């Protein structure tokens, strides 16, 4: 893989997002050009780190839609990864509720054929809500590679999460695989 492959890394407000700098560094070590997008709440959690994250990626960190007359500040992407994806983010995406920039992007990515990976970060109380399984099934049916359950993120008991154990490596591996699959389909 060469450094000209662009990865849009999107994160929502779940504790693993606090480790996003290390994930960016790992992705860059694998030659990804990373652009970081966050939900507004995740951006607030990382407010003190945003300048350093912009320096690390070489791109502005985005958490809001741009205004119609503003130019795009990121290069076009090859793959998008949404991780950690909260209960709220997964459900909004599956239902097409796109008030958040990152949800709007990944919803549109499906229609544009941009390979997209999602890895939820939820607890066992949230997954009791029937909409969650419906949303996971909906996203998978639309071609999103959802890393949930065996081979992905597994829900923890409420209050027992271990952000350091979140399997970021699976999301980065899935992004690389999606890129390889996409390139195999090109003439």
CSV table of N, CA and C in Angstrom, one decimal, residues 22 30 34 37 52 55 68 80 85 87 98 100 114 143-144 151 162 169 174 176 182:
chain,number,residue,atom,x,y,z
A,22,UNK,N,-3.2,7.1,18.8
A,22,UNK,CA,-2.5,5.9,18.6
A,22,UNK,C,-3.0,5.1,17.3
A,30,UNK,N,1.0,2.0,8.4
A,30,UNK,CA,0.6,1.2,7.3
A,30,UNK,C,0.4,1.9,6.0
A,34,UNK,N,-4.5,9.7,6.7
A,34,UNK,CA,-5.7,9.7,7.5
A,34,UNK,C,-6.3,11.1,7.7
A,37,UNK,N,-12.6,12.5,11.4
A,37,UNK,CA,-13.9,13.1,11.7
A,37,UNK,C,-14.5,12.6,13.0
A,52,UNK,N,-3.2,18.9,18.1
A,52,UNK,CA,-2.2,17.9,17.9
A,52,UNK,C,-2.7,16.8,16.9
A,55,UNK,N,-2.2,18.3,13.5
A,55,UNK,CA,-0.8,18.2,13.1
A,55,UNK,C,-0.4,16.8,12.7
A,68,UNK,N,-22.0,25.4,2.2
A,68,UNK,CA,-22.0,25.1,0.8
A,68,UNK,C,-20.9,25.8,-0.1
A,80,UNK,N,-13.7,4.3,4.3
A,80,UNK,CA,-14.1,5.0,5.5
A,80,UNK,C,-14.3,4.0,6.6
A,85,UNK,N,-18.3,3.2,17.1
A,85,UNK,CA,-19.6,3.7,16.7
A,85,UNK,C,-20.6,3.4,17.8
A,87,UNK,N,-24.2,3.3,20.1
A,87,UNK,CA,-25.6,2.9,19.9
A,87,UNK,C,-26.3,3.9,19.1
A,98,UNK,N,-29.2,12.1,9.4
A,98,UNK,CA,-27.9,12.5,9.1
A,98,UNK,C,-27.6,13.9,9.6
A,100,UNK,N,-25.6,14.7,11.9
A,100,UNK,CA,-24.1,14.7,12.2
A,100,UNK,C,-23.3,14.5,11.0
A,114,UNK,N,-18.3,3.8,-1.7
A,114,UNK,CA,-17.0,3.9,-1.0
A,114,UNK,C,-17.0,2.8,0.1
A,143,UNK,N,-24.3,-3.3,2.5
A,143,UNK,CA,-22.9,-3.5,2.1
A,143,UNK,C,-21.8,-3.0,3.0
A,144,UNK,N,-22.3,-2.5,4.2
A,144,UNK,CA,-21.3,-2.0,5.2
A,144,UNK,C,-20.7,-3.2,5.9
A,151,UNK,N,-15.4,-12.0,15.8
A,151,UNK,CA,-14.6,-11.3,14.8
A,151,UNK,C,-14.6,-9.8,14.8
A,162,UNK,N,-13.5,-1.7,28.7
A,162,UNK,CA,-12.0,-1.5,28.8
A,162,UNK,C,-11.6,-0.9,27.4
A,169,UNK,N,-7.3,-2.9,15.8
A,169,UNK,CA,-6.6,-3.6,14.8
A,169,UNK,C,-7.5,-4.2,13.8
A,174,UNK,N,-9.7,-4.5,8.4
A,174,UNK,CA,-10.9,-4.5,7.5
A,174,UNK,C,-10.8,-3.4,6.4
A,176,UNK,N,-8.0,-2.2,5.1
A,176,UNK,CA,-7.0,-2.6,4.2
A,176,UNK,C,-7.6,-3.7,3.2
A,182,UNK,N,-11.6,-3.6,-3.3
A,182,UNK,CA,-12.0,-2.5,-4.3
A,182,UNK,C,-11.1,-2.4,-5.5
